[in-house]
Short mmCIF file of C-alpha atoms in Angstrom, two decimals:
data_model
loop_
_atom_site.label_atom_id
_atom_site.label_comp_id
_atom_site.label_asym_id
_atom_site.label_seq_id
_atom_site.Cartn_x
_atom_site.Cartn_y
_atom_site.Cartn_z
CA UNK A 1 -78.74 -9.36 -39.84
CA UNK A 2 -77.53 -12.60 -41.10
CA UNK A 3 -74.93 -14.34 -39.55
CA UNK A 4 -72.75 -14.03 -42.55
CA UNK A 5 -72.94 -10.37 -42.75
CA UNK A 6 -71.89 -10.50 -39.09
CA UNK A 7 -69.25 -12.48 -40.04
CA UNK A 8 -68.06 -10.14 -42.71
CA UNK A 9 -68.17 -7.51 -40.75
CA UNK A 10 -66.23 -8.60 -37.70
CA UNK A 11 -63.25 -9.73 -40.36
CA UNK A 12 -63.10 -6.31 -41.97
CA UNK A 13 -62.83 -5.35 -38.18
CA UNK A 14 -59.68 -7.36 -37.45
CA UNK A 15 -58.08 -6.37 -40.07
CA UNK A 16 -58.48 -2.68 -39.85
CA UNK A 17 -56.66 -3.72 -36.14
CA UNK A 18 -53.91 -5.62 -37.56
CA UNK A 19 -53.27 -2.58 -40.03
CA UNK A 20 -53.39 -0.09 -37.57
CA UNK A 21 -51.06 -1.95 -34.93
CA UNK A 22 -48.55 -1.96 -37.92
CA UNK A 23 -48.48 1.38 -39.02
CA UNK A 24 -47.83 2.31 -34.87
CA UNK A 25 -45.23 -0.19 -34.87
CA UNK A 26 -43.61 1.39 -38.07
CA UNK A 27 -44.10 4.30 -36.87
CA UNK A 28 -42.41 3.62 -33.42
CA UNK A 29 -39.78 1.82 -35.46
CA UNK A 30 -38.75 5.35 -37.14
CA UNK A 31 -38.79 6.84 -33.51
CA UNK A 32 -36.60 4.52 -31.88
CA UNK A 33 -34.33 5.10 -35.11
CA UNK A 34 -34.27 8.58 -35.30
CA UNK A 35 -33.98 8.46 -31.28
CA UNK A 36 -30.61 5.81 -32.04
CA UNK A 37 -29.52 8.05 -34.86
CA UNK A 38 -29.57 10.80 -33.14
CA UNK A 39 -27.45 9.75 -30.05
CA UNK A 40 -24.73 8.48 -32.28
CA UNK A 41 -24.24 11.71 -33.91
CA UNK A 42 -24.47 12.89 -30.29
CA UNK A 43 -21.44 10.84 -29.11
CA UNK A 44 -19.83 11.59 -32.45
CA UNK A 45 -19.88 15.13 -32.03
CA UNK A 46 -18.41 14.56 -28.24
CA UNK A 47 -15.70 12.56 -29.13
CA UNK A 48 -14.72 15.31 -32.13
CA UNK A 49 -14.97 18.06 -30.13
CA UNK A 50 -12.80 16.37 -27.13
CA UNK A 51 -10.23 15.78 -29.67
CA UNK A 52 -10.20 18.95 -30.73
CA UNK A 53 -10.53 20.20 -26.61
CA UNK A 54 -7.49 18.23 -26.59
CA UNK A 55 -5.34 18.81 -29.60
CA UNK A 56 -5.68 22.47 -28.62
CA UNK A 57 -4.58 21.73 -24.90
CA UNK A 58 -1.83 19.80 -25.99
CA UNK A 59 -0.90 21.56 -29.14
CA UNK A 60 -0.16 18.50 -31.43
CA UNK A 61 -0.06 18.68 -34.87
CA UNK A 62 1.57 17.48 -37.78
CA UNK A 63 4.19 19.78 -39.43
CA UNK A 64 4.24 21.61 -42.64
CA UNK A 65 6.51 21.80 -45.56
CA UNK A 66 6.95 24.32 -48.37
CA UNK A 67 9.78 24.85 -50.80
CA UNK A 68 10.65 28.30 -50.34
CA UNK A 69 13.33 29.00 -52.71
CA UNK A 70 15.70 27.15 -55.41
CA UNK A 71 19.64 28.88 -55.70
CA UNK A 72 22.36 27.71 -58.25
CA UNK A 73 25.51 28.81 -56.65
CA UNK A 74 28.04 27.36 -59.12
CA UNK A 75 28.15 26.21 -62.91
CA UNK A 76 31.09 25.14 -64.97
CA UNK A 77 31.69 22.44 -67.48
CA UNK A 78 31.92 19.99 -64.77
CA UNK A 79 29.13 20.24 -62.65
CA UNK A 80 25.85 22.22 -61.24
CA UNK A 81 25.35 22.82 -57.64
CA UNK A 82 22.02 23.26 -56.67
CA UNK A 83 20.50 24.61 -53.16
CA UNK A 84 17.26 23.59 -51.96
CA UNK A 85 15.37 25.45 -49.14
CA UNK A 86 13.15 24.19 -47.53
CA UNK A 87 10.51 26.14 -44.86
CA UNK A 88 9.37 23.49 -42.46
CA UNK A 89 7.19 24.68 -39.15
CA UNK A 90 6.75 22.29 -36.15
CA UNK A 91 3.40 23.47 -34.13
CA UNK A 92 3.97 21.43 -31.60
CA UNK A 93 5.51 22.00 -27.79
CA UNK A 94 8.57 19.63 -28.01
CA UNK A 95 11.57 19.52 -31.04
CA UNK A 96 10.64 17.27 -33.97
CA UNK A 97 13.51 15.03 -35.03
CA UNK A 98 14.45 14.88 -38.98
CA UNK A 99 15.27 11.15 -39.61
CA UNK A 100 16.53 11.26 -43.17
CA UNK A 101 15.71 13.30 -46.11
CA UNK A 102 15.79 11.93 -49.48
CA UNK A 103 15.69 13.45 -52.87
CA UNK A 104 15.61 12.85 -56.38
CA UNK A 105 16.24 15.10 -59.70
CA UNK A 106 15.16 14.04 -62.94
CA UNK A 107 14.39 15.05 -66.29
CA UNK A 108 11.60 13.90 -68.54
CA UNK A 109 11.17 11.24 -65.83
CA UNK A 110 14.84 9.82 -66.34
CA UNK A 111 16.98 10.02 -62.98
CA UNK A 112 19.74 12.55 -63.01
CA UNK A 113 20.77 12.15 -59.32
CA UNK A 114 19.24 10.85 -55.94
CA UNK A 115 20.75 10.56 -52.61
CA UNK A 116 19.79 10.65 -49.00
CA UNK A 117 20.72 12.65 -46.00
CA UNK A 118 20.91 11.52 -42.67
CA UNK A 119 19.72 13.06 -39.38
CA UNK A 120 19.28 16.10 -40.97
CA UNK A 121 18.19 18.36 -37.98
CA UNK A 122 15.75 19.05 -35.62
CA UNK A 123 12.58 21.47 -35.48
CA UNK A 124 12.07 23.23 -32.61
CA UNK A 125 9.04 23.48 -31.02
CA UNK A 126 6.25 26.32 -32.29
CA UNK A 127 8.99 27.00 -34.54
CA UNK A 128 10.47 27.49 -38.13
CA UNK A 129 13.34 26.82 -39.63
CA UNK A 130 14.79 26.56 -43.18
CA UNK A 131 16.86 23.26 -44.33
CA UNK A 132 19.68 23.43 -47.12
CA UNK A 133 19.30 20.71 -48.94
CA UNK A 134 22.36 20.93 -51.19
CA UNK A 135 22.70 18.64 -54.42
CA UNK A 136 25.37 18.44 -56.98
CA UNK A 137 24.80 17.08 -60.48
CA UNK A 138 27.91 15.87 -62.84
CA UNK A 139 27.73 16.78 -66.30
CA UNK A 140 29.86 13.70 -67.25
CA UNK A 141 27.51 11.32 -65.46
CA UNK A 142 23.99 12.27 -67.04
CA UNK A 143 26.06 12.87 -70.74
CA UNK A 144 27.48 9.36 -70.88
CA UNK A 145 23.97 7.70 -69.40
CA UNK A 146 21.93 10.15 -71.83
CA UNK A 147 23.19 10.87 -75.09
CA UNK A 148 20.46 13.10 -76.37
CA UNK A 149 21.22 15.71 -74.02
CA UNK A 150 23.35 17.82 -75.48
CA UNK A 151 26.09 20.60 -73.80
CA UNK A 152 24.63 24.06 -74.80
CA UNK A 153 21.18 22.68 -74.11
CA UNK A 154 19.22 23.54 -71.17
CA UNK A 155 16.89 20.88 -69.84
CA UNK A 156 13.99 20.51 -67.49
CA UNK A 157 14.30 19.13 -64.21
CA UNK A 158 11.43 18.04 -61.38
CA UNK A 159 13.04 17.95 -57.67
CA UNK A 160 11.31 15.60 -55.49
CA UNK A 161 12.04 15.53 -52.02
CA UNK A 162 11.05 13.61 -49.15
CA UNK A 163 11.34 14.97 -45.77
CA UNK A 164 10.90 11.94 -42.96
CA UNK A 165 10.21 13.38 -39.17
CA UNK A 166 9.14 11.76 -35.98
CA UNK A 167 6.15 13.15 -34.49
CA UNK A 168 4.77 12.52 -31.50
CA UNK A 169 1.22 10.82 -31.45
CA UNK A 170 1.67 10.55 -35.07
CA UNK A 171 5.03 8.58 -35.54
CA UNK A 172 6.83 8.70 -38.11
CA UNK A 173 5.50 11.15 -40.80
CA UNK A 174 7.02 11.20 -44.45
CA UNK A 175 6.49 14.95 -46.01
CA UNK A 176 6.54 14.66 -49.58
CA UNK A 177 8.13 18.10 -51.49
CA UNK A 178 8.08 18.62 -55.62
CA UNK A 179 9.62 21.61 -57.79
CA UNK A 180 10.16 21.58 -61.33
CA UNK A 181 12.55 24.31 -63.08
CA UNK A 182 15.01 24.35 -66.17
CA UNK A 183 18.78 23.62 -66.03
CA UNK A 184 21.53 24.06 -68.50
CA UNK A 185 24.17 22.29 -69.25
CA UNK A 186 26.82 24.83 -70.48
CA UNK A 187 29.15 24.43 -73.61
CA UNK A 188 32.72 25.34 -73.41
CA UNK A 189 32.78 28.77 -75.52
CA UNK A 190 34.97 29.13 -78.55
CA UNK A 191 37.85 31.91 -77.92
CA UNK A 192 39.42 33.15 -81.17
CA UNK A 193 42.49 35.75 -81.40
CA UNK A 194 40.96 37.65 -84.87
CA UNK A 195 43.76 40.47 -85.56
CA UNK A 196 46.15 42.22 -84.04
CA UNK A 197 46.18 45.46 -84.34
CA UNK A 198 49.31 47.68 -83.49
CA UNK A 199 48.80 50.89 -81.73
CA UNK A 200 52.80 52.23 -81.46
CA UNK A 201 55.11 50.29 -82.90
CA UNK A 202 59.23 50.17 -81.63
CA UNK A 203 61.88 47.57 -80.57
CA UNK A 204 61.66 49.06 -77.01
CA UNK A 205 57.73 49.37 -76.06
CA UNK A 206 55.25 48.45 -78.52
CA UNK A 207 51.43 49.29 -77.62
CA UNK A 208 48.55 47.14 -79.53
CA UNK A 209 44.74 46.12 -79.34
CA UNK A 210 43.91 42.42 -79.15
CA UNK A 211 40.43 42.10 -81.10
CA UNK A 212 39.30 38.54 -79.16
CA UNK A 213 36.12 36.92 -80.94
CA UNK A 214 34.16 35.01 -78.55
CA UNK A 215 31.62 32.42 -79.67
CA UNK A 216 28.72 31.73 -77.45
CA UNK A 217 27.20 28.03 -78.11
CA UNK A 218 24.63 27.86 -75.68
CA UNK A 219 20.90 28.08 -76.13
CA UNK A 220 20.61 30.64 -73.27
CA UNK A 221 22.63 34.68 -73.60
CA UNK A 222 25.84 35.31 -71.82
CA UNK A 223 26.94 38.30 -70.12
CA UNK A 224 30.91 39.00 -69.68
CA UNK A 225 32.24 40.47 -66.12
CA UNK A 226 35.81 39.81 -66.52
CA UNK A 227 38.26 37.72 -67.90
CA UNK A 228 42.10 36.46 -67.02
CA UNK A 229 43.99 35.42 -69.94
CA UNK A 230 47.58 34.76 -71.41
CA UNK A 231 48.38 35.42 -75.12
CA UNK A 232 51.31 34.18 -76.68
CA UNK A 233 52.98 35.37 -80.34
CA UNK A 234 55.29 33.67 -81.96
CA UNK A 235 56.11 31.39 -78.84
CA UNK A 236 56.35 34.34 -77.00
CA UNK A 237 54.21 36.00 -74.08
CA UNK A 238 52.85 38.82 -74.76
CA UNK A 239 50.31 39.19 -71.88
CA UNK A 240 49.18 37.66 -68.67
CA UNK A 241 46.82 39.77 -67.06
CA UNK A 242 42.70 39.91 -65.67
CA UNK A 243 40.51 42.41 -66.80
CA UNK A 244 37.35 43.82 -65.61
CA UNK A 245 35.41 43.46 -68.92
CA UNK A 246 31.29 44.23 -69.90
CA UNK A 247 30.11 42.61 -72.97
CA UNK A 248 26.72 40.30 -73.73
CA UNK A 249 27.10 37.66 -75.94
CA UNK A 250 23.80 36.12 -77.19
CA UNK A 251 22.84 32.63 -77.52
CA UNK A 252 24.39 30.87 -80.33
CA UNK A 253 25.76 34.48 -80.87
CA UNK A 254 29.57 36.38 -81.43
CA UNK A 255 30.60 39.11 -79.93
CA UNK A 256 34.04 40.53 -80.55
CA UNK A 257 36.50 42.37 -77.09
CA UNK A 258 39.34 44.58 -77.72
CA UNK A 259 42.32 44.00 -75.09
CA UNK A 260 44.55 46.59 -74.71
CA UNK A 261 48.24 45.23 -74.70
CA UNK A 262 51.84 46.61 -74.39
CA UNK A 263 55.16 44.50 -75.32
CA UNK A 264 58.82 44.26 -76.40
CA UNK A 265 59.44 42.91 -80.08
CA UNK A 266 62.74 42.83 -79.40
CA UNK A 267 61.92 39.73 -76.80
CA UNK A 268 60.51 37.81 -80.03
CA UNK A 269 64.16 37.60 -81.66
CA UNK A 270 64.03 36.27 -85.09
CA UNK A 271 60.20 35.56 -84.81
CA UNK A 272 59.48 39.17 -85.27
CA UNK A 273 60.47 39.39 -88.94
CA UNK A 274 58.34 36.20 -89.53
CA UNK A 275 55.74 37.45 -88.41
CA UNK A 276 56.56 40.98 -90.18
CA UNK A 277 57.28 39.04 -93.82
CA UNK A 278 54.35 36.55 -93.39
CA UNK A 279 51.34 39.01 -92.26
CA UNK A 280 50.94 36.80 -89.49
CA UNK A 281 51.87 35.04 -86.41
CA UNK A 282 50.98 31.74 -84.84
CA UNK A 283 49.04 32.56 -81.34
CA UNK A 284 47.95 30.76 -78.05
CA UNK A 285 45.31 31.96 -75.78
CA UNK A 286 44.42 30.29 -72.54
CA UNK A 287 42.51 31.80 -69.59
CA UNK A 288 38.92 32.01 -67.74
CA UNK A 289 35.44 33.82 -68.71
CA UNK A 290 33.69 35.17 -65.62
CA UNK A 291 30.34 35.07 -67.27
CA UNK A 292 26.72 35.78 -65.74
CA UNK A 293 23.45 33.19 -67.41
CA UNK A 294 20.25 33.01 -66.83
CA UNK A 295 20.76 30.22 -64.15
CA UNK A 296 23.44 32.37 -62.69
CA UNK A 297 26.97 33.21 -62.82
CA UNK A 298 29.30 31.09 -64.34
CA UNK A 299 33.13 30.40 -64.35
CA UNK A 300 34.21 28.92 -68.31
CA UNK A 301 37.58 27.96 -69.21
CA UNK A 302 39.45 28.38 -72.83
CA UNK A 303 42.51 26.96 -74.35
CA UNK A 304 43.29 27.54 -77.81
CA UNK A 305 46.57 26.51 -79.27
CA UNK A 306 48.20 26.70 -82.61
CA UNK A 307 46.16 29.67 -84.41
CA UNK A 308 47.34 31.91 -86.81
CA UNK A 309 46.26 35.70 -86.80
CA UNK A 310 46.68 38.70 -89.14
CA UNK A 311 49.14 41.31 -87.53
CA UNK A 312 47.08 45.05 -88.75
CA UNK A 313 48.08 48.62 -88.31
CA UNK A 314 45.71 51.41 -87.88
CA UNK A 315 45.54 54.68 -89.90
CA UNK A 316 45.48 57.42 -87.99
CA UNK A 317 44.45 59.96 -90.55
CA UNK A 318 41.19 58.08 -91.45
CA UNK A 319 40.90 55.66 -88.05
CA UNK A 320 40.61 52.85 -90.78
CA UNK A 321 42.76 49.47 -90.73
CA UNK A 322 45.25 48.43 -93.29
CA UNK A 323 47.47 45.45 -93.82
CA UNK A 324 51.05 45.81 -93.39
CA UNK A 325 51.81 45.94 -96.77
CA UNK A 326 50.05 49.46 -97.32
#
């Protein structure tokens, strides 16, 4: 063999070695790695389930919050009253401290009120417990700020409340709370004295029917329960009473209520024959509408001065209504 072949040979030889010794060292590499991976994981899985060992031992945990329910207890022409309650549960052993609660209401992402209460409470431990979170919004406020929203109109409204607590191991914690709903914002309703029609008619005791027209105009029904009112003829009161009333006027809707009445023409004086000889008399109504809404019940004022109403009498052979004059 020449020495050249030898040489060949022998170089072929090394590096066949060379290659070898890598692929052991690569492979020993991936060992080692796997062997490194694997004890991290190791001492990952440790630590979790320690924490966990612990948490459980300890009972630590940071609360939950839910709104549970939304209640309007009062509308009127003034303002809205909302009640917000809130279901918050504390799993841990010692009370949780409420540092301040804040909230916000708006509509179509413009502000309608915000405001923040102050050490509102404290959760006992493994326990829960409802907050009240009352808010008021004032009609005037959001009608001078926003003139596109209308009284009669009912809007939409988001809630957003943040509820701040101090928890142990975690410090303080802010619990963030949304609900979205629709509000109205009521219109006074338009009270109208149509007729009055006589029932009995002397100088003593005279009996008669008071046919009311009411005028609903809000975008949402109505539902009558009662009303208290005072009617004046002539300058004269006639009635001043509250009645226990059932009637359902619909949104932008009339409905008409007969009120039974009893008086003394003889009180009117000289007024009487004016209102005999002109088939009329001038009226005033004032009083309050206990009415029930969608959003719930509702207490509406009236006031209506200086009307003029026709002054009927009823036939009692055909149950029709004439003028005086028949």
């Amino acid at each position: 063999m020449s020495s050249s072949e030898e040489m060949e040979k022998q170089k072929e030889k090394e590096e066949t070695s060379v290659i070898e010794r890598g692929l052991k060292k690569d492979k020993k590499d991936e060992d080692e790695d796997e062997e490194k991976g694997g004890f991290i994981d190791k001492v990952k899985d440790f630590i979790q389930n320690i924490g966990e060992k612990i948490e459980e031992a300890i009972g630590f945990g940071k609360p939950t919050a839910d709104v549970s329910g939304i209640h309007i207890p009062s509308i009127n022409l003034k303002k809205l009253e909302i009640v917000v309650d809130v279901l918050i549960t504390n799993p841990n052993p010692v009370p949780i401290p409420l540092v301040d609660i804040d909230y916000l209401v708006e509509s179509n992402g413009r502000k309608l009120v915000s405001g923040l209460i102050p050490d509102a409470g404290t959760i006992h431990a493994h326990g829960s417990e409802t907050i009240k979170i009352p808010i008021t919004i004032i009609y005037d406020d959001i009608k001078d700020t926003y003139d596109d929203i209308k009284p009669g109109s009912i809007i939409p409204y988001k809630i957003k409340v943040g509820l701040i607590a101090d928890v142990p191991v975690f410090g303080k914690l802010t619990l963030p709370l949304e609900k979205e709903g629709e509000i109205p914002v009521p219109y006074k309703p338009d009270v109208d004295l149509d007729k009055v029609e006589f029932d009995s008619f002397s100088f003593e005791e005279t009996s008669a029917t008071l046919h009311m027209k009411l005028e609903n105009k809000n975008d949402f029904d109505l539902g009558l329960n009662a009303l208290e009112y005072e009617v004046w003829l002539s300058g004269v009161s006639i009635v001043n009473a509250k009645l226990s009333k059932s009637a359902k006027v619909e949104k932008n809707g009339i409905s008409y209520i007969q009120l039974p009445v009893s008086f003394r023409p003889k009180d009117f004086g000289s007024a009487l024959w004016d209102m005999i000889r002109g088939k009329g008399a001038g009226y005033a109504m004032k009083g309050n509408l206990d009415m029930d809404s969608p959003f719930g019940p509702m207490q509406l004022p009236f006031n209506k001065e200086g009307g003029s109403t026709r002054l009927k009498k009823k036939n009692k052979e055909e149950g029709d209504e004439d003028d005086d004059e028949d």
